[in-house]
Each structure stands twice: as C-alpha cells, then as structure tokens.
C-alpha atoms as one frame of an Amber mdcrd trajectory, in Angstrom:
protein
 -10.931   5.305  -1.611 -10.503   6.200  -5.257  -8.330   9.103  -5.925  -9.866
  12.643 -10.240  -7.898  13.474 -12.802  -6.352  17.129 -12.862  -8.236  19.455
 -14.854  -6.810  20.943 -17.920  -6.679  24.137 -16.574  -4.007  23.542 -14.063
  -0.948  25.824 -14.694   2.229  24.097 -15.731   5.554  23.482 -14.312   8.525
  21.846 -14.748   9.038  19.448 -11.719  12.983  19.140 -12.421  13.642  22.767
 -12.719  14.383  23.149  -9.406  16.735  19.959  -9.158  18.459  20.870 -12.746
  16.915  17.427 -14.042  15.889  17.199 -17.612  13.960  14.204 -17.139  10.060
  13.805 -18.246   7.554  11.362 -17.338   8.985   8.331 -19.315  11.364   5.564
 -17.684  10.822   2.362 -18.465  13.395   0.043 -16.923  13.794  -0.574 -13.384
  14.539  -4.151 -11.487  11.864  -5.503  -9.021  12.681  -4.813  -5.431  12.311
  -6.579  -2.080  10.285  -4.579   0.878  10.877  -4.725   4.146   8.508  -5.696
   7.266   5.622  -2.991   8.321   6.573  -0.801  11.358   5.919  -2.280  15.147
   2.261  -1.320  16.336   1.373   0.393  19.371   0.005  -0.651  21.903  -3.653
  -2.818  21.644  -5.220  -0.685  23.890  -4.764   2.572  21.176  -5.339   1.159
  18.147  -8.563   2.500  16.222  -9.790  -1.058  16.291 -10.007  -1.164  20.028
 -11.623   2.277  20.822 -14.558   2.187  18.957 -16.894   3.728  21.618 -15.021
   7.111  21.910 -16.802   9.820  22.228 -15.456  11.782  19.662 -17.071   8.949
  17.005 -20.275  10.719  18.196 -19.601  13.882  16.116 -20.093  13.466  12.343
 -16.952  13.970  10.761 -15.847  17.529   9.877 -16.684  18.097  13.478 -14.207
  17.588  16.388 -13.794  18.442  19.603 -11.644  21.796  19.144  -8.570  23.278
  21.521 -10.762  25.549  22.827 -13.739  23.453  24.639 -13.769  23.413  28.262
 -11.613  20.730  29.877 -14.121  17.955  31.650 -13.338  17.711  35.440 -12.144
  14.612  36.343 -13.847  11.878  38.400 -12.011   9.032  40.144 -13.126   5.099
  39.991 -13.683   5.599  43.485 -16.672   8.588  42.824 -18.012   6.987  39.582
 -18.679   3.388  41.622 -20.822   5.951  44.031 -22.668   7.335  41.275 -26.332
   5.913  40.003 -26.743   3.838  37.521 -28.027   7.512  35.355 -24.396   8.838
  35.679 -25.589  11.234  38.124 -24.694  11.781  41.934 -27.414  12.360  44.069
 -25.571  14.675  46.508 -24.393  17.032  43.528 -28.319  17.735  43.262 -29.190
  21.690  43.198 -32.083  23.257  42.616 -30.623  27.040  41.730 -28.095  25.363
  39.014 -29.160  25.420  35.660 -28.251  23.157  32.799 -25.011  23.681  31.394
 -26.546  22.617  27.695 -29.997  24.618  27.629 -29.987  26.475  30.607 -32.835
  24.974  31.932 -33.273  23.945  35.659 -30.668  21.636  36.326 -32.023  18.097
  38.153 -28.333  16.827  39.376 -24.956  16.262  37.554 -25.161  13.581  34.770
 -22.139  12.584  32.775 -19.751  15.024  34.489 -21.759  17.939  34.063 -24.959
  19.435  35.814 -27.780  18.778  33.059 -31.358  18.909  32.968 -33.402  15.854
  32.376 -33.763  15.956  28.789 -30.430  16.973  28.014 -29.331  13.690  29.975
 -31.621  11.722  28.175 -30.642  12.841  24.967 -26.604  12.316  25.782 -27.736
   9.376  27.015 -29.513   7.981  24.037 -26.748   9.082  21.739 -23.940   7.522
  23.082 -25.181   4.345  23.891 -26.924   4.182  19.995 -23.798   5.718  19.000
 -25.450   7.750  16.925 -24.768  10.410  14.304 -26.656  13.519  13.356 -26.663
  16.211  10.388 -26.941  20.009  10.791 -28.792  21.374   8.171 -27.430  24.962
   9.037 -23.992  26.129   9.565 -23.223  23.511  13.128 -23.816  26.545  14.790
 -27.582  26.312  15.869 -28.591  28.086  19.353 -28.985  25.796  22.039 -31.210
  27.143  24.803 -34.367  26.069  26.694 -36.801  26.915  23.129 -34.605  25.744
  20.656 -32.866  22.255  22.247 -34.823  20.059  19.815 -33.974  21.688  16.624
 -30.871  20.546  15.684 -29.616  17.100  17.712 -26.090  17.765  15.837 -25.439
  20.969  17.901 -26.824  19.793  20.908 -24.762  16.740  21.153 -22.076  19.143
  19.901 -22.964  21.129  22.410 -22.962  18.367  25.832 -19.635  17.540  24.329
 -18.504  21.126  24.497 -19.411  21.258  28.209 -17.976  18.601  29.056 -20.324
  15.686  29.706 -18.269  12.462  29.363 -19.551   8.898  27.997 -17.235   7.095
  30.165 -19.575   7.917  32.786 -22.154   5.705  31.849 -20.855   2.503  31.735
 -18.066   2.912  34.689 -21.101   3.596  37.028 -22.093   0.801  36.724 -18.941
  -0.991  37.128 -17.120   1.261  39.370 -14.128   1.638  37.073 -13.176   3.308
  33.784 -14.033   0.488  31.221 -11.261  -1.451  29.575 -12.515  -1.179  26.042
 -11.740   3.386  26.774  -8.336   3.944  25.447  -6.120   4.856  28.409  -2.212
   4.159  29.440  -1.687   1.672  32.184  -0.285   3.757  35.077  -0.070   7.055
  33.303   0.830   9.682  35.508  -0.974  12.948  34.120  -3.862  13.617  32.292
  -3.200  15.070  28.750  -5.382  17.977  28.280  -7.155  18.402  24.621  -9.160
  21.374  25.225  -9.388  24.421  27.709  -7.804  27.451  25.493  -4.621  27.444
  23.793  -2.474  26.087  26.998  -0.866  22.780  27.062  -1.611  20.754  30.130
  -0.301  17.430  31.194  -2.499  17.927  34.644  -2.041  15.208  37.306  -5.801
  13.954  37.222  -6.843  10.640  37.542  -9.323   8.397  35.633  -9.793   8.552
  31.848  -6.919   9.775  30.023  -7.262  12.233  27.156  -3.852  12.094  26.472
  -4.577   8.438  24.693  -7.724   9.212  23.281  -6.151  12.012  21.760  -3.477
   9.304  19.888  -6.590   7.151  19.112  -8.006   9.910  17.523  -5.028  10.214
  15.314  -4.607   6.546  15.075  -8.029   6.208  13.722  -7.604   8.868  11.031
  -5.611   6.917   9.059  -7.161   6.255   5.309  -5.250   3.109   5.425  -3.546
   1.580   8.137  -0.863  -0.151   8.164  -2.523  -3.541   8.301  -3.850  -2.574
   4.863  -0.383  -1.509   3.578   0.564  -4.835   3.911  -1.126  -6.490   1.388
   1.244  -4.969  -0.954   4.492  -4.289   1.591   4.998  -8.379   2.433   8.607
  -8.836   3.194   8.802 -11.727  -0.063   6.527  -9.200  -1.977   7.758  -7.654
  -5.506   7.291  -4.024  -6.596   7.762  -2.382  -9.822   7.925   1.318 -10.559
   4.087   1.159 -11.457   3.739  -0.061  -7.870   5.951   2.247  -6.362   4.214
   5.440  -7.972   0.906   3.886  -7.203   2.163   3.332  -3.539   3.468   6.966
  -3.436   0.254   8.687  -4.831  -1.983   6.599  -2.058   0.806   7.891   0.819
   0.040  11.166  -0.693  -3.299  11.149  -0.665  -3.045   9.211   2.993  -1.344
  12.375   4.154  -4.220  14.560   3.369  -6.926  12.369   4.125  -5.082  12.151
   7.747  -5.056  15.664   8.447  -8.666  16.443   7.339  -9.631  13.627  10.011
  -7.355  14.711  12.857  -8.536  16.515  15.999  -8.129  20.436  15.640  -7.137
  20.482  11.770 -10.631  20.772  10.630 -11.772  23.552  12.439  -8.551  26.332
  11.141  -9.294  28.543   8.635  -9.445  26.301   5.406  -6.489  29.297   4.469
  -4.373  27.466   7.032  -5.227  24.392   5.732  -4.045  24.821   2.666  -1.351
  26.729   3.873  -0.157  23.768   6.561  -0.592  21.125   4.204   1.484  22.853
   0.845   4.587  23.828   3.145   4.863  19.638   5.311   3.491  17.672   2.564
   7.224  16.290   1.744   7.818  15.668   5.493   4.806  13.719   6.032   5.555
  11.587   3.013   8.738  10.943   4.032   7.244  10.189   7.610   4.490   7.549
   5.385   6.970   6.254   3.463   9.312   5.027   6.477   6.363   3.705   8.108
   4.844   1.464   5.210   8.805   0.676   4.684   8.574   1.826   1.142  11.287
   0.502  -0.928  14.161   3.067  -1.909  16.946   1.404  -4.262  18.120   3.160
  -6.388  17.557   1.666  -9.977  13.715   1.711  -9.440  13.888   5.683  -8.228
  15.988   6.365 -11.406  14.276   4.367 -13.714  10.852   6.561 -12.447  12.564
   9.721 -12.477  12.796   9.271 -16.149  16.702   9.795 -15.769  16.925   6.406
 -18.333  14.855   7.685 -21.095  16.214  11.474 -20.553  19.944  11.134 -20.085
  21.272  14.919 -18.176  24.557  16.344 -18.020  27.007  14.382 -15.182  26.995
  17.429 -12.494  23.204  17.393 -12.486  22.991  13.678 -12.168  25.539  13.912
  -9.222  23.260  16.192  -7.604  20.467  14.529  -8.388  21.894  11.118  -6.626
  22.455  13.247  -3.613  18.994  14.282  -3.482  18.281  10.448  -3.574  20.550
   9.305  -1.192  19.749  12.151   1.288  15.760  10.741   0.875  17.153   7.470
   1.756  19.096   8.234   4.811  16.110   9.890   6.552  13.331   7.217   6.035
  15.996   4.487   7.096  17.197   6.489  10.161  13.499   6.476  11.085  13.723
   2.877  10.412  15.903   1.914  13.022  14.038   3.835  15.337  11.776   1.143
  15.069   8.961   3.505  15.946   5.589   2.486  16.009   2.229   3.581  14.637
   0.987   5.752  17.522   4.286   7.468  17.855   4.512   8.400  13.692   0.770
   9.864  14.306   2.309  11.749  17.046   5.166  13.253  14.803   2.895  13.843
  12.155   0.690  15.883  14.186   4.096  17.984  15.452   4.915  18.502  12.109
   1.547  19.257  10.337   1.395  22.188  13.337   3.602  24.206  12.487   4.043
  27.926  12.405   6.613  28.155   9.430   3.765  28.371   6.992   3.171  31.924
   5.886   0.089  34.024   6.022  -1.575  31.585   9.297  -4.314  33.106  10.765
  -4.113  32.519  14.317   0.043  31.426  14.538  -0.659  30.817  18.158  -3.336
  28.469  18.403  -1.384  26.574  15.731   1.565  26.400  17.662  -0.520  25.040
  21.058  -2.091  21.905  18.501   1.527  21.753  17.893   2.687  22.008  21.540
  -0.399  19.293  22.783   0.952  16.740  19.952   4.218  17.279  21.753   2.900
  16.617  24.832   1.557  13.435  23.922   4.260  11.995  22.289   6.527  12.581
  25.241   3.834  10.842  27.826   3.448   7.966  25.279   7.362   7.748  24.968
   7.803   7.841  28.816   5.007   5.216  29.628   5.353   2.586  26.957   8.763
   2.856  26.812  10.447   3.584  30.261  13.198   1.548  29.537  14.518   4.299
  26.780  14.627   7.492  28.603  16.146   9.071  25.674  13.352   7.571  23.545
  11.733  11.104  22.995  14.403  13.189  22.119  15.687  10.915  19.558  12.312
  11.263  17.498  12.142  15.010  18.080  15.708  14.663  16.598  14.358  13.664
  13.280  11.821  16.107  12.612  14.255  19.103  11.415  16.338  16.579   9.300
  13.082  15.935   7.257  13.796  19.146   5.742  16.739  18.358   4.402  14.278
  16.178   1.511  13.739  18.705  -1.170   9.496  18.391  -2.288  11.030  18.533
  -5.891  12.809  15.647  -5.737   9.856  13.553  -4.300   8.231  14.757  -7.134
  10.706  13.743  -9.688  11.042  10.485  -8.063   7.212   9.706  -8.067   4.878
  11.790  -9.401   6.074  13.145 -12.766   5.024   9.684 -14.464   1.143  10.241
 -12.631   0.467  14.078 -12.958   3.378  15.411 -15.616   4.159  18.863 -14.822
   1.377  19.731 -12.713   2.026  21.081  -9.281   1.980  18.736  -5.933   1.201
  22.129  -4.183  -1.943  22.075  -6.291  -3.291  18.716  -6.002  -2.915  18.902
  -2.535  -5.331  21.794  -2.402  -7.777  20.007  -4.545  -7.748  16.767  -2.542
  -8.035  18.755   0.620 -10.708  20.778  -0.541 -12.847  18.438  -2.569 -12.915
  15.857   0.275 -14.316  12.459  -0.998 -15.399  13.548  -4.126 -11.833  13.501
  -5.144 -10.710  10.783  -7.646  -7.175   9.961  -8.876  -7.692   7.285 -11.366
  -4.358   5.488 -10.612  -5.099   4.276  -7.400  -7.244   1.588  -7.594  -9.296
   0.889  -4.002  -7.637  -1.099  -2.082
C-alpha cells in the first residue's frame, strides 16, 4: 500500500527540541547491519490465513461488529448435530415469535436466532457467497417488515447484530463446530465481544469468540510478518535508507491496524485521533520488536543526523540514553519471544486506553481495553500452560513502553522522511484519509 506527501501547509516544528538535539535531516554515514529472525507465530488455527470464513469478513470494512451487539447464545455440538440441514430446530418453532431482523412472523430459529424465512434466506445466501454489500446511506437504514430489501448492507448488519451465527450452517451438517472456525483447543470460557460495556469470559461451550476476536486482530495487519521478511532475513543487510523506509511502513502499519481492528472504527473519529496521537510511540516500539528491527547504534546516529550536525557533549549523552533506553525495551520484548497473536493482543491493550484527553465515552474505551485483556490472558493460559507467569510478564512491559520518548523515535527515523513536520499530524492524516493516503517513500511491497 503506497503511503502522500505532506502538504505545505503543515505547521513546523523542530523534532529535536524536545531532546536538546541540534541535528537536521542530513546523516550520511552509517555501517550495514545484521537483523535478527521474525517473531514465533501463533498458533495455525488463528492466523488470518486460516479463518477466512469468519463472519465478521461479511461486513464491508469500516463496519464491525461493535461492544455493544447482543452476545449470541451458545449452542453445543451436541444441539447443532440435531439441527436441520437449514440451521434451524424444528422444536424451537413458534408461531407468536416474530423475527428478530424484520419483525415479521418468525417460522423457527435459524442460525441461532428466531428469523423469518426471508431473513434466513438472505443470511443464508450471504455467508455461504461470502458476500459484501454497500450502503448508500449512512449504515443506518431501518430494517422492518417494508423496508428489509432496501439496503442488504444493514440487513446483514443487522442478523449479525442479533446474533445469527454462520457457524451454524456448516456444523449442522456435520454435528461439530468446523475446523477451518478459529477456536482454542480445550478453552475453558467463552470470550465475550459484545453485550454492553462488561467483560465476560462466560463458561459456554462451542465456538469461541475469544479467538475470533485475535483473528480479527491478526487479520488487520497491513503487512504481516511473513511479508516483513522479505526484507528482515537473518543474512539480510540494511542501510539507514532501509531502516527509515522500514520505520515509516511500521508507522503507517500501526494506523492501518487500528482502523481495521474490531471496536476502533466505530469511536468518535475525536477518539481516534485522540487514541492514536497519545500510543503511536508504544505501538512502534511494539512493531519494531516484532519485525526485529535492527537497533545499533551507528545506523540510529548516523539517521539522527548527529554526524552531519555535531551537538554539545551533555546533549549527546542524553541523547544516547534516549537510544539505549529504545533498545532495552524492544529487546526485553525480544526475549519474551512472544508471538504474533499475543503482540495484537498488547496492541489492542495499549491502543485502549483512557490516558488520552478529551475521550468521549472513557468507559466504553476502557471495556475494548478490558476485553483485549481478557483475551490475552485466555490465549496466555491455553497455549501456554506450561508458563503460568506467561501473562503477567507481558502486562509487565506495557508501562515501560513509556519510558520511549515519541521525540526521539522521531529523531531517530523520521526527520530524514518528513523534516520538521509533526508525527502527531501525519498520523491524523493517514487515519483520516484512509487509502487515499500516499507516502512516496514506501514503495509497495
């Protein structure tokens, strides 16, 4: 994805005040460096490769399932092998119930839910097309009786909303939760992604949301790790034109990420904003351990500018600090060894956070933050229940990613790209200009 060049009317800065640097864009020198191997993978089950018939990929994308939506019941392997082959059960047939979509009379329970016939029919069609619709309005048409047909996008928003499931329709006929849904082998509780602002872990058996909701994250990803390594071999050789042009595509990963994550999409676009401007450092730190960017230090200098710019001894002490601080956190999350569903995990936990000023709704923000929680500790506890004290290690590492000033990441890698124009405000440009944003040194990968 190409990433376009900052408008002239962007108010200045100087990206050093802050660390008392006097460097500018320049820098020539700089040895190559040697990068180290890409992060273990989770497990194949959750990667977005092998859940490509989630039922979330129905929704076009701006639209996700959101915090609130009702939670689906659950239904056992035992009760789906009883159901028809329609996804219905013949004894949950009532004539007074009307359908949970339209509100029109209700011919049985389809797909979780009690539906009419067309509203089954049309659920059904869509998932197993897997297709995708458009609203021409503002995706929030009335669905009722009169008005089903007019816009598919809402009504499939809609039958997703209430809770009609798509694993439904192929476990029927199997009489067990298909192998290609992403679940965790013997997971315990059911992770709950919508029903309010509370944070359930509910002991409920079948399906489990809890590792759909990782897939979900997994699959936002503008470039997984798999496509990092074209350029992050462990014989491979980086410059410093490299390096910046792998720290403006972690960059832009980082907001392409969020807009693509469950949740994010539907806060205020002030949150956002807001979110994104006060964790951008942490999540490129988080990027950078997990593409096991290279951090020497003659390469960070030599793009700093600190070679063409020489600065007064104290300042360059301070500086180093900076730099070796930087270092100690990505390498510490190194030797974690932690894989690609657990960084989307800590990601999520710090994208939701409630630090950032001027948030709307603080307390739904701190629930997406308390569900991402939540699912790192069942991952933690089910893939890797020989490390009991797996979980609390990673939480351990959040707070230290503070400790990274923004302005030094800056100085270190974007000073040569965007000169004295403000991170803060290409981050609100990228997230705000979605695809249509272009930054002319990243070629496509």
């Amino acid at each position: 994805m190409a990433l376009v060049a900052p408008p002239p009317s962007w108010a200045s800065r100087d990206p050093g005040a802050a660390l008392g640097a006097a460097g500018g864009g320049g820098g020539g020198g700089g040895g190559p460096l040697q990068v180290g191997p890409p992060p273990p993978m989770p497990p194949a089950h959750l990667t977005p490769s092998a859940t490509p018939e989630d039922i979330t990929c129905l929704v076009p994308a701006g639209s996700v399932l959101t915090s609130r939506d009702p939670l689906p019941p659950s239904t056992t392997p035992g009760s789906q092998a009883n159901s028809s082959q329609s996804g219905s059960s013949q004894t949950d047939k009532s004539p007074n119930i009307e359908c949970v979509v339209c509100g029109d009379k209700s011919s049985g329970k389809h797909y979780g839910q009690f539906t009419c016939e067309g509203c089954k029919s049309f659920f059904k069609r869509s998932v197993r097309r897997n297709l995708t619709y458009s609203c021409r309005g503002t995706r929030n048409c009335p669905i009722d009786q009169h008005h089903r047909n007019q816009c598919q996008f809402c009504r499939l928003k809609k039958c997703l909303k209430m809770g009609m499931r798509r694993e439904g329709m192929h476990s029927v006929q199997r009489g067990r939760v298909p192998p290609s849904q992403p679940s965790l082998p013997g997971l315990p509780g059911q992770f709950a992604l919508t029903n309010g602002d509370a944070v359930a872990c509910a002991s409920l058996n079948g399906h489990s949301y809890l590792s759909s909701y990782i897939s979900l994250l997994l699959r936002a990803e503008p470039y997984p790790t798999s496509r990092y390594g074209q350029c992050m071999q462990p014989n491979n050789i980086m410059g410093i034109d490299n390096i910046c042009e792998l720290a403006a595509r972690l960059l832009f990963s980082a907001v392409e990420w969020a807009r693509n994550i469950p949740f994010f999409p539907d806060l205020q676009v002030t949150d956002q904003v807001a979110l994104l401007r006060l964790v951008w450092s942490e999540l490129f730190v988080l990027n950078a351990s997990q593409c096991s960017m290279p951090l020497h230090v003659a390469p960070l200098l030599a793009a700093a500018g600190l070679h063409a710019s020489p600065m007064a001894a104290d300042r360059v002490v301070a500086f180093m600090d900076h730099i070796r601080i930087f270092q100690e956190q990505v390498e510490k999350l190194k030797a974690l060894h932690v894989d690609s569903a657990e960084y989307s995990c800590l990601k999520a936990i710090v994208l939701f956070t409630t630090d950032a000023c001027g948030l709307s709704d603080v307390a739904h923000i701190e629930s997406l933050q308390e569900k991402s929680q939540c699912a790192l500790e069942e991952y933690c506890r089910t893939q890797y229940p020989n490390q009991p004290t797996r979980f609390g290690k990673l939480l351990l590492r959040l707070p230290s990613l503070r400790t990274v000033s923004s302005q030094v990441i800056e100085q270190l890698f974007f000073v040569r790209l965007v000169g004295k124009t403000p991170i803060e405000t290409l981050i609100r440009d990228m997230l705000l200009s979605g695809n249509s944003f272009n930054w002319p040194y990243i070629s496509t990968m």
